[in-house]
Each structure stands twice: as C-alpha cells, then as structure tokens.
XYZ file of C-alpha atoms in Angstrom:
291
model
C 96.837 156.151 81.043
C 94.482 158.960 81.906
C 96.108 162.391 81.648
C 93.119 164.781 81.895
C 91.414 165.157 85.267
C 89.306 168.317 84.736
C 85.866 168.662 83.213
C 85.474 170.559 79.951
C 84.411 173.796 81.684
C 87.628 173.836 83.728
C 89.705 173.064 80.637
C 88.028 175.929 78.779
C 88.682 178.376 81.633
C 92.309 177.243 81.837
C 92.715 177.750 78.091
C 91.257 181.260 78.411
C 93.681 182.007 81.228
C 96.706 180.898 79.203
C 95.539 182.884 76.183
C 95.104 185.936 78.396
C 98.611 185.604 79.812
C 100.140 185.310 76.329
C 98.202 188.377 75.104
C 99.443 190.418 78.054
C 102.982 189.031 78.063
C 104.469 192.532 77.830
C 102.127 193.975 80.475
C 101.236 193.008 84.047
C 102.018 189.366 84.789
C 101.321 186.937 87.592
C 104.172 185.498 89.649
C 104.199 183.057 92.518
C 104.752 184.595 95.948
C 106.954 183.006 98.635
C 103.745 182.107 100.439
C 102.302 180.137 97.524
C 99.730 182.800 96.687
C 99.229 184.452 93.337
C 100.421 188.045 93.219
C 100.287 190.795 90.619
C 103.516 192.463 89.473
C 104.706 194.724 86.686
C 106.824 193.006 84.062
C 110.517 193.433 84.752
C 110.464 194.614 88.360
C 109.978 191.104 89.814
C 108.268 192.517 92.873
C 104.929 191.180 94.058
C 102.324 193.489 95.546
C 101.694 191.722 98.848
C 99.766 192.752 101.944
C 102.753 194.293 103.709
C 103.599 196.553 100.771
C 100.053 197.833 100.530
C 100.110 198.650 104.240
C 103.224 200.747 103.696
C 101.560 202.793 100.949
C 98.543 204.070 102.823
C 97.548 205.202 106.291
C 93.992 203.986 105.795
C 93.156 200.534 107.198
C 93.710 197.997 104.448
C 90.945 195.443 104.042
C 92.126 191.865 103.628
C 90.139 189.922 101.042
C 90.063 186.141 100.694
C 89.135 184.750 97.253
C 87.411 181.356 97.172
C 86.958 180.116 93.601
C 87.933 176.909 91.819
C 88.838 178.781 88.613
C 92.433 180.006 88.508
C 91.494 182.335 85.643
C 88.800 184.049 87.754
C 91.107 184.256 90.787
C 93.710 186.000 88.632
C 91.256 188.595 87.280
C 89.729 189.274 90.721
C 93.157 189.623 92.311
C 94.376 192.107 89.710
C 91.214 194.202 90.106
C 91.411 194.229 93.914
C 95.101 195.096 94.010
C 94.501 198.131 91.798
C 93.094 199.823 94.915
C 95.455 200.758 97.757
C 92.735 200.099 100.323
C 92.377 196.414 99.429
C 94.828 193.531 99.665
C 94.464 189.855 98.812
C 95.050 187.906 102.020
C 94.987 184.560 100.211
C 92.787 182.234 98.228
C 91.183 178.797 98.281
C 90.064 176.549 95.440
C 87.073 175.028 97.254
C 85.007 175.391 100.394
C 86.868 172.787 102.403
C 90.188 174.464 101.716
C 88.682 177.850 102.626
C 87.545 176.617 106.040
C 91.043 175.277 106.732
C 92.664 178.650 105.898
C 90.185 181.201 107.255
C 91.484 181.251 110.853
C 95.054 181.703 109.618
C 94.285 184.417 107.046
C 91.709 186.300 109.174
C 90.121 188.099 106.197
C 87.921 191.178 106.543
C 85.751 189.877 103.695
C 85.417 186.652 101.697
C 84.551 186.495 97.991
C 82.822 183.111 97.695
C 81.997 181.209 94.514
C 78.636 179.507 94.972
C 79.281 176.558 92.632
C 82.458 174.648 93.549
C 83.654 171.050 93.762
C 84.353 169.240 97.069
C 82.119 171.589 99.115
C 79.485 173.847 97.537
C 79.117 177.491 98.428
C 75.993 177.139 100.587
C 77.616 174.541 102.846
C 80.792 176.612 103.060
C 78.849 179.754 103.985
C 76.942 178.004 106.777
C 80.215 176.771 108.292
C 81.756 180.263 108.002
C 78.793 181.851 109.796
C 79.083 179.317 112.632
C 82.861 179.163 113.048
C 84.322 182.479 111.844
C 81.564 185.010 111.019
C 82.608 187.766 108.616
C 81.106 189.568 105.587
C 80.766 187.215 102.600
C 80.065 188.379 99.042
C 78.711 185.712 96.680
C 80.276 185.411 93.216
C 78.446 183.842 90.276
C 78.980 183.617 86.545
C 75.282 183.993 85.713
C 74.090 185.978 82.714
C 70.646 187.630 82.649
C 68.025 185.563 84.457
C 70.117 182.385 84.588
C 71.551 181.182 87.867
C 69.062 182.675 90.318
C 69.707 180.011 92.969
C 72.785 181.777 94.393
C 70.392 184.306 95.975
C 69.576 181.583 98.503
C 73.063 182.139 99.897
C 72.130 185.697 100.816
C 69.454 184.212 103.064
C 72.192 182.236 104.822
C 74.150 185.376 105.735
C 75.797 186.697 102.563
C 75.887 190.481 102.309
C 75.936 190.977 98.529
C 75.801 189.159 95.222
C 78.185 190.049 92.376
C 78.737 188.693 88.923
C 82.183 187.233 88.318
C 84.327 189.842 86.543
C 85.463 189.392 82.971
C 88.813 190.359 81.481
C 87.395 193.450 79.709
C 86.134 194.916 82.990
C 89.591 196.362 83.590
C 89.242 198.558 80.486
C 85.538 199.507 80.473
C 85.309 200.881 84.027
C 83.267 198.097 85.589
C 86.233 196.994 87.687
C 85.986 200.335 89.564
C 82.352 199.574 90.389
C 83.340 196.110 91.623
C 85.987 197.606 93.908
C 83.476 200.141 95.253
C 80.943 197.441 96.078
C 83.519 195.277 97.816
C 84.736 198.221 99.925
C 81.136 199.048 100.874
C 80.566 195.422 101.849
C 83.667 195.577 104.069
C 82.209 198.621 105.851
C 78.857 196.990 106.613
C 77.989 196.566 110.272
C 77.989 192.820 109.975
C 76.118 192.227 113.224
C 73.038 193.764 111.569
C 72.954 191.113 108.837
C 70.289 188.563 109.756
C 69.642 185.178 108.266
C 66.343 184.848 106.434
C 64.248 181.755 105.884
C 64.508 180.911 102.181
C 61.048 181.742 100.755
C 59.269 178.827 99.037
C 58.132 178.905 95.422
C 54.625 180.336 94.913
C 52.054 179.463 92.246
C 50.024 182.546 91.276
C 46.861 182.865 89.232
C 47.026 185.073 86.161
C 46.219 188.589 87.380
C 46.970 190.627 84.268
C 43.392 191.988 84.101
C 43.690 193.411 87.592
C 47.000 195.012 86.717
C 45.257 197.227 84.175
C 44.115 199.364 87.119
C 46.446 202.220 87.861
C 47.818 202.316 91.368
C 46.105 204.707 93.776
C 49.050 204.680 96.169
C 52.808 204.357 95.819
C 55.153 202.612 98.245
C 58.892 203.218 97.786
C 61.647 201.225 99.470
C 65.352 202.030 99.234
C 68.093 199.489 99.952
C 71.878 199.828 99.825
C 74.601 197.174 99.914
C 73.559 194.456 102.337
C 69.844 195.168 101.836
C 69.061 192.146 99.655
C 67.986 190.065 102.636
C 65.518 192.762 103.727
C 63.987 192.756 100.244
C 63.808 188.932 100.202
C 62.068 189.011 103.576
C 59.554 191.773 102.737
C 58.427 191.200 99.142
C 57.020 187.644 99.587
C 54.820 188.999 102.402
C 53.072 191.606 100.209
C 49.397 190.794 99.634
C 47.910 190.450 96.169
C 45.078 192.879 96.907
C 47.173 195.854 97.998
C 45.960 199.035 96.242
C 49.528 200.295 95.991
C 52.367 199.854 93.556
C 55.660 199.055 95.294
C 58.885 200.461 93.850
C 62.176 199.128 95.224
C 65.360 201.083 94.486
C 68.338 198.870 95.253
C 72.057 199.471 94.747
C 73.121 196.368 92.842
C 74.957 195.412 89.658
C 72.972 195.973 86.469
C 73.783 192.394 85.415
C 72.131 191.026 88.565
C 68.758 192.777 88.280
C 67.144 190.273 85.892
C 68.111 187.296 88.049
C 66.942 189.027 91.245
C 63.566 189.948 89.716
C 63.069 186.348 88.565
C 64.020 185.039 92.021
C 61.509 187.314 93.795
C 58.742 186.823 91.239
C 58.807 183.041 91.714
C 58.434 183.435 95.474
C 55.932 186.278 95.857
C 52.143 186.618 95.814
C 52.461 189.894 93.909
C 53.986 190.164 90.467
C 57.589 191.388 90.508
C 59.073 193.040 87.419
C 61.697 195.588 86.425
C 60.810 199.275 86.447
C 60.629 200.606 82.887
C 60.379 204.202 81.740
C 56.966 205.224 80.390
C 55.082 202.179 81.725
C 52.191 203.181 84.055
C 52.445 201.776 87.575
C 49.746 199.224 88.412
C 48.397 198.249 91.792
C 49.471 194.935 93.243
C 52.784 194.982 91.359
C 56.303 195.318 92.757
C 58.835 197.106 90.538
C 62.591 196.740 90.997
C 65.171 199.268 89.797
C-alpha cells in the first residue's frame, strides 16, 4: 500500500526540518501549544511564547502575524524569527490558501505572510479573496534565488505590500533575521488604505537599443520608494518612453536578494531598458537603473 503522499520537494524540506531539530536538540525547540499552533520555547522550561505572554512583556501594541506556508520547516524558521521581537506575535498559521481563508476572521491578524506557491489554492487566488473579504497588509514570501521566480511580483499588483525571500536557517546567526523583522514591522505600519491595486503590465518586445544607450544622459530623474512602494514602481516604469533624454534612477528599500528578480520583472514589461545601478558605469539616456 502507498505510504508516501508528499512530492519530493516536500520530503526534502521535511528532512531538512528534522535534521535542524536534531542539530539544535540542546537549544530552542518547538512544542505544540494547547491551541494546535507551533510555538517556540527554551529547552527545559516547557513554556510556549504565545500571544498573551508577549502582550504582558511590552506596553507597545503587539502586531499579530499569520503565517501561510505549506512547508512546516519554513513556518518553524519564520515563527522563531518573529518571536525574537517583543513587538511581534504569531497569531496562527495555515498550510494553504483555503485553510487561511477559513481562519482569518477568527485570528484577525494585523499582517499575513503569504507563500505564493501552495497546493489546494495558490497565493494569487488567496490574496484576491483576502482583499475582498478581510483586507489587511499581506507580505508575499518566495523561495526564489537571483532572477528566478519573478512571477510572484504579480501578487503585489493584486494588493500585496512587500515581497520577501523565505528565510533560511542561517539567517538567525548572520543578522538577516533582524532585517526581516524590521521589514515586517514596517509593513504592519503602512497605511493600508493607500495601497492600490495595479493592472499587471503585459510583456513587451523591445528592439535592440544598445547603440542609443552609448549617449550619456543629459538629465537625471530620481525616484525614492520605501516599503509598500513596489506597486508605484510597477505602475510608473512601464509608462516611460524610449526616447526620454533622461536616465531614471530608482532607489527602493527592498531585500538585496530580491533586486535581480525585480529588475528582470520590470525589464520584461517596459519600453525602456531596466538594469541594476552599478558603481563606475556612466548613466545613459533612456535607461532605468534600480538600486
């Protein structure tokens, strides 16, 4: 009889999770809470760090985060990172979009971390239902590396406020977990009513314009965007004309790992060439640089 019901990717992630738990057997562990949610605790004290305990530790409003991801290994890492900050608490989790929609009214999260690629109901469908039924800030999670996996940026057009790479186990030791916490707290503070849906820009076929790009730019246009500004960039850049005599430089607060994928996404959908800003390279007219 069949005994394995997961695909090989899920089996690999589960194996990584078990290996991680064995390696950290004498450190922080994960125990089951009375509410069926995963909770982080220190070995030996047997006490889970739940929402109520976090509220007792700080006078600042605690932001309730809901994690929606089909990987238990990723949920564990994200939960441990979030609960390292007294201002954040894990309200609960869901393993797919359908389960998330069933729990969202009960959990009432301040922000949802949403995996874009899930079984049962994919992230884009889930996000559209969230925006209709229970609007709240949604941050998209993806396991992309470099320029791979650019499609999740479409979810920002549907109302997502930010796009983050899924954390890895070593983030807790190299400082990147602090940056993840900062970005999530900034996303919680966004005035969500200002986030507007954007029509997903179509793919554009451009003629080779490298000869024109040998001309130095006579003018410089600079745009700055903070957390939540991705949709503004997606709306503006595809409208830039090829014959503009200016170089456009966009400074955007985003994860370093996401820049390559975002540049590729914009470049495929814009009349002007979009590339990363590099030190020492002269700015050319008709080119948009992202940094």
